[in-house]
CSV table of C-alpha atoms in Angstrom, one decimal:
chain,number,residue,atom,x,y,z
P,1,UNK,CA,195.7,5.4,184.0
P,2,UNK,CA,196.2,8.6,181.6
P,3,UNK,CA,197.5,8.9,177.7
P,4,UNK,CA,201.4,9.5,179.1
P,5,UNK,CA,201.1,5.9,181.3
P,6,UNK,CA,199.1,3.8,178.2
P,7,UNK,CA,201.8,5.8,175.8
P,8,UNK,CA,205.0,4.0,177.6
P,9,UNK,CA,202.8,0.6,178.4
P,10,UNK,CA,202.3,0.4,174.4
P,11,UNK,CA,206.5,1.0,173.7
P,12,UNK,CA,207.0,-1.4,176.3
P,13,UNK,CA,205.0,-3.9,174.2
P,14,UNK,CA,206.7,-3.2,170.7
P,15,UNK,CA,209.9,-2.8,172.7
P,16,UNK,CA,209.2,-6.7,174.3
P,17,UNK,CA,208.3,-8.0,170.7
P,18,UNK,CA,211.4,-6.3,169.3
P,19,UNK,CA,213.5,-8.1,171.8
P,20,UNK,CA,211.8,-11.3,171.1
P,21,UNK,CA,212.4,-11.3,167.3
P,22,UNK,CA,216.1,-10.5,167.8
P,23,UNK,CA,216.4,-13.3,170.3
P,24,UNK,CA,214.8,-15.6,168.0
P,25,UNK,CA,216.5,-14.3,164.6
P,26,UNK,CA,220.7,-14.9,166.8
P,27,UNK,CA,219.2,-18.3,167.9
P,28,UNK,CA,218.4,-19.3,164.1
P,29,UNK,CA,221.9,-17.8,163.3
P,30,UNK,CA,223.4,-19.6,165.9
P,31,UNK,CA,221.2,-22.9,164.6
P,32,UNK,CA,219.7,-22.8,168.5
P,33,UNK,CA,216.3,-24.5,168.1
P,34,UNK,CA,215.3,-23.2,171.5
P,35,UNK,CA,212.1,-21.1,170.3
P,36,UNK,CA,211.2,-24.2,168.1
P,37,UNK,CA,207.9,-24.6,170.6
P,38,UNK,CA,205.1,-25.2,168.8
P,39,UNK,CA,202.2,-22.9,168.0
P,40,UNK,CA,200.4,-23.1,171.2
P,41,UNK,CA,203.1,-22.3,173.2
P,42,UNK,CA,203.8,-18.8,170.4
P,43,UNK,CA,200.3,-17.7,171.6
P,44,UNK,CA,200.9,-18.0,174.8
P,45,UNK,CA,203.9,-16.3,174.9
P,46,UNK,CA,202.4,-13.3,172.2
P,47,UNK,CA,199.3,-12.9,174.4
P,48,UNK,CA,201.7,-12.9,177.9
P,49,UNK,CA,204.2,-9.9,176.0
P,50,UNK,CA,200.4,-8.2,175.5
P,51,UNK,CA,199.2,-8.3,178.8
P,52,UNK,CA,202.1,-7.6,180.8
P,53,UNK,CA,203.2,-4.4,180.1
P,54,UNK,CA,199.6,-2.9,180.0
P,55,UNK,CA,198.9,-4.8,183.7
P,56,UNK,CA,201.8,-3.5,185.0
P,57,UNK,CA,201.1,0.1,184.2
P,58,UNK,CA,197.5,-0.2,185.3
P,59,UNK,CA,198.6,-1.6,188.7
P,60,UNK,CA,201.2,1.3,189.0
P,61,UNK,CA,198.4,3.9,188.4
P,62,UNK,CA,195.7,2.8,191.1
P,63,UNK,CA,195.5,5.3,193.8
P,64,UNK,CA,196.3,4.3,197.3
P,65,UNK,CA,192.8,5.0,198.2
P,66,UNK,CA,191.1,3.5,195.1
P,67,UNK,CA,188.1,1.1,196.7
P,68,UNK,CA,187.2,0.1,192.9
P,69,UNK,CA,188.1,-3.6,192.1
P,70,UNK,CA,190.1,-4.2,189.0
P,71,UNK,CA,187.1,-5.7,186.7
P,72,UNK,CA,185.4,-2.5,187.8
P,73,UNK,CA,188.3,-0.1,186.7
P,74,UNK,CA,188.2,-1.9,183.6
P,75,UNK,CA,184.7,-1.5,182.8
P,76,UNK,CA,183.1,-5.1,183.0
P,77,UNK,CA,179.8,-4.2,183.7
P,78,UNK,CA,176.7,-6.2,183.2
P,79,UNK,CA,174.8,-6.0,179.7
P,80,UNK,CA,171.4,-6.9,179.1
P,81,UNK,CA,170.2,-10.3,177.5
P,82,UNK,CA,168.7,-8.4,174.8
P,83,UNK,CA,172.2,-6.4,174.5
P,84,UNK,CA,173.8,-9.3,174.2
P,85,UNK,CA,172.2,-10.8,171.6
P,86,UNK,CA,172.5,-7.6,169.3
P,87,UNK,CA,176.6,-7.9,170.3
P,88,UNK,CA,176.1,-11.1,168.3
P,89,UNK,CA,174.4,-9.9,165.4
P,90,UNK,CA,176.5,-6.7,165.5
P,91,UNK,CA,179.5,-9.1,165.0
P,92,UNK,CA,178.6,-11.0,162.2
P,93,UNK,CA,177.5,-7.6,160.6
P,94,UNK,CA,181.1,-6.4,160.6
P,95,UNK,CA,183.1,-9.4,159.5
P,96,UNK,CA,182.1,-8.2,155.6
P,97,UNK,CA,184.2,-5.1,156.1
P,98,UNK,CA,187.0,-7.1,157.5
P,99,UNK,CA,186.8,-9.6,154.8
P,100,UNK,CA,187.3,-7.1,152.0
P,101,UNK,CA,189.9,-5.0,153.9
P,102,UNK,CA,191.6,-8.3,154.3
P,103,UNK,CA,191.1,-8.8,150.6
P,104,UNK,CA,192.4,-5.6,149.6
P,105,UNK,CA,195.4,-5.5,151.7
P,106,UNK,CA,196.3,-9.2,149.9
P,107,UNK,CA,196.6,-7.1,146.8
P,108,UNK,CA,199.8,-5.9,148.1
P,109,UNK,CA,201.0,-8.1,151.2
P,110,UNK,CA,200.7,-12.0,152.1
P,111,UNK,CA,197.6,-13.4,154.3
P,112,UNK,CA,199.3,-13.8,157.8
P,113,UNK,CA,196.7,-15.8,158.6
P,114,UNK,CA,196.4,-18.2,155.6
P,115,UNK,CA,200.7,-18.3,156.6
P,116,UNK,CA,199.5,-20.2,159.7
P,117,UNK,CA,196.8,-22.2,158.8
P,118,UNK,CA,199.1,-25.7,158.4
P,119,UNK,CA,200.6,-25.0,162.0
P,120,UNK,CA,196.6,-24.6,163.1
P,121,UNK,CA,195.3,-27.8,162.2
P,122,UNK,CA,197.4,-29.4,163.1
P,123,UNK,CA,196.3,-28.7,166.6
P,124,UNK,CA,192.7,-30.0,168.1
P,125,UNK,CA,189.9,-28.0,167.4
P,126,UNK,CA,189.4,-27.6,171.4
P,127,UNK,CA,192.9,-26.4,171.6
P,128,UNK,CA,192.9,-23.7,169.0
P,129,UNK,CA,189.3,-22.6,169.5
P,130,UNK,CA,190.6,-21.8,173.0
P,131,UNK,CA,193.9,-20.1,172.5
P,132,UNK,CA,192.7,-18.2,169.5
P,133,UNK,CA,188.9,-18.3,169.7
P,134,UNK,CA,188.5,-17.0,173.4
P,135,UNK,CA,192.6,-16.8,174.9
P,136,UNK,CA,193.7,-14.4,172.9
P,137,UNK,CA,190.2,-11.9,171.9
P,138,UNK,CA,190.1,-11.6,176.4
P,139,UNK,CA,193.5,-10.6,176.2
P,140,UNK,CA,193.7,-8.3,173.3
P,141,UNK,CA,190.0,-6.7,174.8
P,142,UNK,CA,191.3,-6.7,178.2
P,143,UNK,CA,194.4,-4.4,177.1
P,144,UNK,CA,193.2,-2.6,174.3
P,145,UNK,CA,189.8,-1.7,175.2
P,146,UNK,CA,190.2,-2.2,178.7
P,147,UNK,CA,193.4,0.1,179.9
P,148,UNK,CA,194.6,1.7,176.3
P,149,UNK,CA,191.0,3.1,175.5
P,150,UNK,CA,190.0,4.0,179.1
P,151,UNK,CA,192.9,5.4,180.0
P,152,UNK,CA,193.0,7.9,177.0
P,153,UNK,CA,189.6,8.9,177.9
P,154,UNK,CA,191.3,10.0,181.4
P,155,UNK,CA,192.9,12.1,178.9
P,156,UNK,CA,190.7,13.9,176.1
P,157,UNK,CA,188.0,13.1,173.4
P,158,UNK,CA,186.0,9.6,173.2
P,159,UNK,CA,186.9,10.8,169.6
P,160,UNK,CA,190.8,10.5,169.6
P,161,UNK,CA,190.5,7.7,171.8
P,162,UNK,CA,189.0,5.7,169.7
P,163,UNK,CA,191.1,6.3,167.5
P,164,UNK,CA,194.5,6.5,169.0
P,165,UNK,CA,193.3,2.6,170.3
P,166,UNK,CA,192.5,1.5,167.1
P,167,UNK,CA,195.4,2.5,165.5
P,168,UNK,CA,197.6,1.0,168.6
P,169,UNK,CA,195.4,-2.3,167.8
P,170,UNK,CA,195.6,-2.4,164.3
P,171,UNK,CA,200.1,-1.5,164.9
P,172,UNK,CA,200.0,-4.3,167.7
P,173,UNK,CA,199.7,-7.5,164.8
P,174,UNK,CA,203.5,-6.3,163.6
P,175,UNK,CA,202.2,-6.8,159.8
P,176,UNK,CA,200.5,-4.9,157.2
P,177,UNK,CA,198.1,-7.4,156.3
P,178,UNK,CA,196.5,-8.0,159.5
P,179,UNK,CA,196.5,-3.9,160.1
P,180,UNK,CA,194.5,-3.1,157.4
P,181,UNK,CA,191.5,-4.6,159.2
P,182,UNK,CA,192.7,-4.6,162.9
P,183,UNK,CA,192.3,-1.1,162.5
P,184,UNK,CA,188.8,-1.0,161.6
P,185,UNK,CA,187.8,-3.7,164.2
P,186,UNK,CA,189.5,-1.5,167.0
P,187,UNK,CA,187.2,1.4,166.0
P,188,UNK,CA,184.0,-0.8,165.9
P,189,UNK,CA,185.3,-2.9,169.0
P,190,UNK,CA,185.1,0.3,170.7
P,191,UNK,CA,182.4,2.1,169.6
P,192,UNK,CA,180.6,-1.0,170.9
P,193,UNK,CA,182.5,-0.6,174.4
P,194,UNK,CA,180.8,2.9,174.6
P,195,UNK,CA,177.0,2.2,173.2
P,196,UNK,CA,177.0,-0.6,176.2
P,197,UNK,CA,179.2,0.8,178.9
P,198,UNK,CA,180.8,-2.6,179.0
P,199,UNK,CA,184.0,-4.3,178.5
P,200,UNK,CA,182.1,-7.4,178.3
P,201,UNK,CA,180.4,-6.5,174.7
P,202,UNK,CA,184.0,-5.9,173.2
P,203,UNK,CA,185.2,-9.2,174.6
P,204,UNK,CA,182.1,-11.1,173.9
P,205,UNK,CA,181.9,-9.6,170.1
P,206,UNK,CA,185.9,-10.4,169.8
P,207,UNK,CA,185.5,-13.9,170.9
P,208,UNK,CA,182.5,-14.7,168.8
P,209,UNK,CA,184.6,-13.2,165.5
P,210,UNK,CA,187.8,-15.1,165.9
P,211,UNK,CA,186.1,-18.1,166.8
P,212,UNK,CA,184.0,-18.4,164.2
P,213,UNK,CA,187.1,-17.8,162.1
P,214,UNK,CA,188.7,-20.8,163.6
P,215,UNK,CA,185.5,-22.7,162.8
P,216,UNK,CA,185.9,-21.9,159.1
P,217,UNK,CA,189.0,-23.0,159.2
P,218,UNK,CA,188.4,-26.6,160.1
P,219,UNK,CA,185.2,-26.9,158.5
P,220,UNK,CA,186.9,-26.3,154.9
P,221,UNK,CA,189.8,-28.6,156.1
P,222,UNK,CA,187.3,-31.3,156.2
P,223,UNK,CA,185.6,-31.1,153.0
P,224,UNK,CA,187.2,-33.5,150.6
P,225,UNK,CA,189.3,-32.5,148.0
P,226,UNK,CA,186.6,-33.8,145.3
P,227,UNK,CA,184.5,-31.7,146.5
P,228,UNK,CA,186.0,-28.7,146.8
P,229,UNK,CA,187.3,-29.1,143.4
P,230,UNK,CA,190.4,-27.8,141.6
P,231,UNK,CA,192.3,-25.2,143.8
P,232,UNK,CA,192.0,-21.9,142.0
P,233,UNK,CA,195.1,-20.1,141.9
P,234,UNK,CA,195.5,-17.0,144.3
P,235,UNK,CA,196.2,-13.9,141.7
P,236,UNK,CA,195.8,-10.4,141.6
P,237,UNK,CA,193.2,-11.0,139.0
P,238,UNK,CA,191.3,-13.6,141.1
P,239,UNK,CA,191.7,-11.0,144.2
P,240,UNK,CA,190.4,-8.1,142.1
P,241,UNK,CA,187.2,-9.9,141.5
P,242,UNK,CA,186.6,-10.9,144.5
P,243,UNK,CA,186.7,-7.3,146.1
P,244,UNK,CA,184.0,-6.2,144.4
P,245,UNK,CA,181.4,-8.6,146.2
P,246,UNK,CA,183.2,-7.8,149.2
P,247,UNK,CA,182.9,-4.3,149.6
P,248,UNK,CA,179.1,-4.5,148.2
P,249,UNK,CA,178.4,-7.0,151.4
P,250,UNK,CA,180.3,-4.7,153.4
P,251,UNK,CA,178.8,-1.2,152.3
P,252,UNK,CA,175.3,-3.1,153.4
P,253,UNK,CA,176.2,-4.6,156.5
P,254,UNK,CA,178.7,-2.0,158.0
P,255,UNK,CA,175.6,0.9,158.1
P,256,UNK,CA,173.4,-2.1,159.6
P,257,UNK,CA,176.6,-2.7,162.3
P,258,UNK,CA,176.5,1.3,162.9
P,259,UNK,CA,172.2,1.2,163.6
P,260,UNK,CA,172.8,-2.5,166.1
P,261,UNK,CA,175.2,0.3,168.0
P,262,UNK,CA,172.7,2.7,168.1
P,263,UNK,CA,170.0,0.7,169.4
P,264,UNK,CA,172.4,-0.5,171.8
P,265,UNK,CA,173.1,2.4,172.9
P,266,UNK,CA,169.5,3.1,173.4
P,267,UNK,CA,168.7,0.0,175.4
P,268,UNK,CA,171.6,0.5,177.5
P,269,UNK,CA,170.4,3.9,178.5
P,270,UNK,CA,173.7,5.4,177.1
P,271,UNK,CA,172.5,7.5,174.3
P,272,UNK,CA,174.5,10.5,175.0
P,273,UNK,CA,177.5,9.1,176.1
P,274,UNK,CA,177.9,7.4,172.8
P,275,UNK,CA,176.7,10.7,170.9
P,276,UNK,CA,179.6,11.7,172.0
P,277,UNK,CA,182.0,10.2,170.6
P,278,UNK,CA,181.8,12.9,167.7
P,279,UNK,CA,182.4,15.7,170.2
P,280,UNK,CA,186.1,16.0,169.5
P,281,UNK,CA,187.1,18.4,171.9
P,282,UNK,CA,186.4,18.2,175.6
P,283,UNK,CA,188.0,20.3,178.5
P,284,UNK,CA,190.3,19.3,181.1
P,285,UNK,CA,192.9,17.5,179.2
P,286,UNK,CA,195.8,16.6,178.2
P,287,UNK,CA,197.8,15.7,175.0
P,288,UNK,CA,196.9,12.5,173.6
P,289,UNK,CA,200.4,11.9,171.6
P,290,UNK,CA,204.0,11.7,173.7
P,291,UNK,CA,207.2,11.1,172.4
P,292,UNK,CA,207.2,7.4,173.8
P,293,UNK,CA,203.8,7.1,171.7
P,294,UNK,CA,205.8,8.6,168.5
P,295,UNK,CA,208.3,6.6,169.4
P,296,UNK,CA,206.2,3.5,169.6
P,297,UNK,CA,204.6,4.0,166.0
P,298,UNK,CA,207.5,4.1,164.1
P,299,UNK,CA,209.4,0.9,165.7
P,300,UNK,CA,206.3,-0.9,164.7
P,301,UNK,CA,205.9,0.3,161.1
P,302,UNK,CA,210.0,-0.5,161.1
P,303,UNK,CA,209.0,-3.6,161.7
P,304,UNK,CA,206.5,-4.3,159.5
P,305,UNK,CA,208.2,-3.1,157.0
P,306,UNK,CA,211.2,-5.5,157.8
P,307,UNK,CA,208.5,-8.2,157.6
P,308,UNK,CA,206.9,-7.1,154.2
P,309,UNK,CA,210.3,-6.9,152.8
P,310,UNK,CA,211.4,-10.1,153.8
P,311,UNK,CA,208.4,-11.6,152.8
P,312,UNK,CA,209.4,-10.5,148.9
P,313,UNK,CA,212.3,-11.4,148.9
């Protein structure tokens, strides 16, 4: 799998989800409730668009002679124990940066999230904390990590690549607001890929983050009212206060997240791969960005601006 193969996989993707809404958006018009399926059955499908196109393209590039199994190709290695607890403390380290970016994209654009919430619990906890809590991160890992930011390596810098997956993460959620920290997830999810050499630390990292989001969620929705006390109202005001604390916890824990990777990279013996990752140029390759990748980039931003427009109005 090189940059030109994970360029078309990804426009496949947006091209899928583009097909989707338009389906869905005639059936409304036509007052056709055939996409009226419930939530678990929207993540299925969401996570099923994901995975295929990306599969698909990854089969199509195996060599006829290729002896590596699939889980190999992708990089699930082993990690240490001791790895893998630092991949748990590494992950609760980042989720202050993705709280304020979250925060500070809300200044602007709706909480996606928050837009689900009702649909959520009203689900079981089992149900939800498996199709968004551990479902969806091995899905999202497998493609993103696994075949997008491998197979750009095939093609250039660590540098660009984790980039270019990042961004391609961060594009993938079809909404500003869950961009704004997408992005910066993608580029710690795979820094953490190369300290450890494993797939595995991405996935495990991914699973523990959205599930203890899920958690949240259904811990508040069982504190009573009384409680809680009077629901303050969401402004800009309110928001703008809130940042501040926000990017304090994150300018602490972010450096912390960046010296869990180092170690990591230490006790995986993989200190110079992941030194690396500054080195932006590196011979051999090939061009990173294709005209299905530019292609790609600005259907999605169409689309999310569609979204953030429709969402105002």
């Amino acid at each position: 799998m090189n940059s030109k193969k994970v360029n078309w996989a990804f426009l496949s993707l947006i091209l899928l989800n583009i097909a989707l809404y338009a389906l869905m958006f005639i059936c409304y018009a036509q007052g056709i409730a055939i996409f009226d399926i419930g939530i678990v059955a929207n993540l299925l499908v969401s996570q099923m668009i994901l995975i295929s196109p990306a599969f698909l393209f990854a089969l199509a590039s195996r060599k006829k002679t290729e002896t590596g199994r699939m889980n190999e190709m992708l990089g699930f290695h082993k990690i240490k124990i001791s790895s893998f607890l630092m991949v748990l403390l590494f992950t609760f380290l980042i989720m202050p940066m993705s709280t304020a970016l979250n925060a500070i994209s809300m200044l602007f654009v709706d909480n996606t999230v928050n837009a689900i919430s009702g649909d959520v619990l009203q689900m079981p906890f089992p149900v939800m904390l498996f199709m968004i809590g551990i479902f969806g991160p091995f899905c999202e890992e497998f493609v993103f990590r696994g075949i997008i930011f491998r197979g750009y390596k095939n093609s250039g810098s660590v540098f660009w690549s984790v980039f270019w997956s990042a961004l391609l993460f961060g594009l993938m959620h079809l909404n500003f607001n869950q961009a704004a920290y997408a992005v910066a997830l993608g580029i710690m999810f795979a820094l953490l890929v190369e300290a450890t050499g494993s797939l595995w630390s991405s996935v495990i990292a991914h699973m523990v983050f959205n599930s203890w989001q899920v958690c949240i969620m259904y811990l508040t929705d069982l504190i009573p009212a009384e409680v809680m006390g009077p629901e303050v109202e969401l402004t800009q005001e309110t928001l703008i206060a809130a940042i501040g604390p926000y990017l304090f916890a994150a300018a602490v824990a972010t450096p912390l997240a960046v010296c869990v990777l180092i170690w990591l990279s230490k006790n995986e013996r993989r200190e110079a791969q992941f030194c690396s990752v500054c080195a932006r140029r590196k011979e051999k390759k090939e061009a990173m960005v294709s005209i299905p990748l530019i292609i790609a980039i600005v259907l999605s931003l169409v689309c999310m601006s569609m979204e953030w427009i429709m969402a105002l109005l």
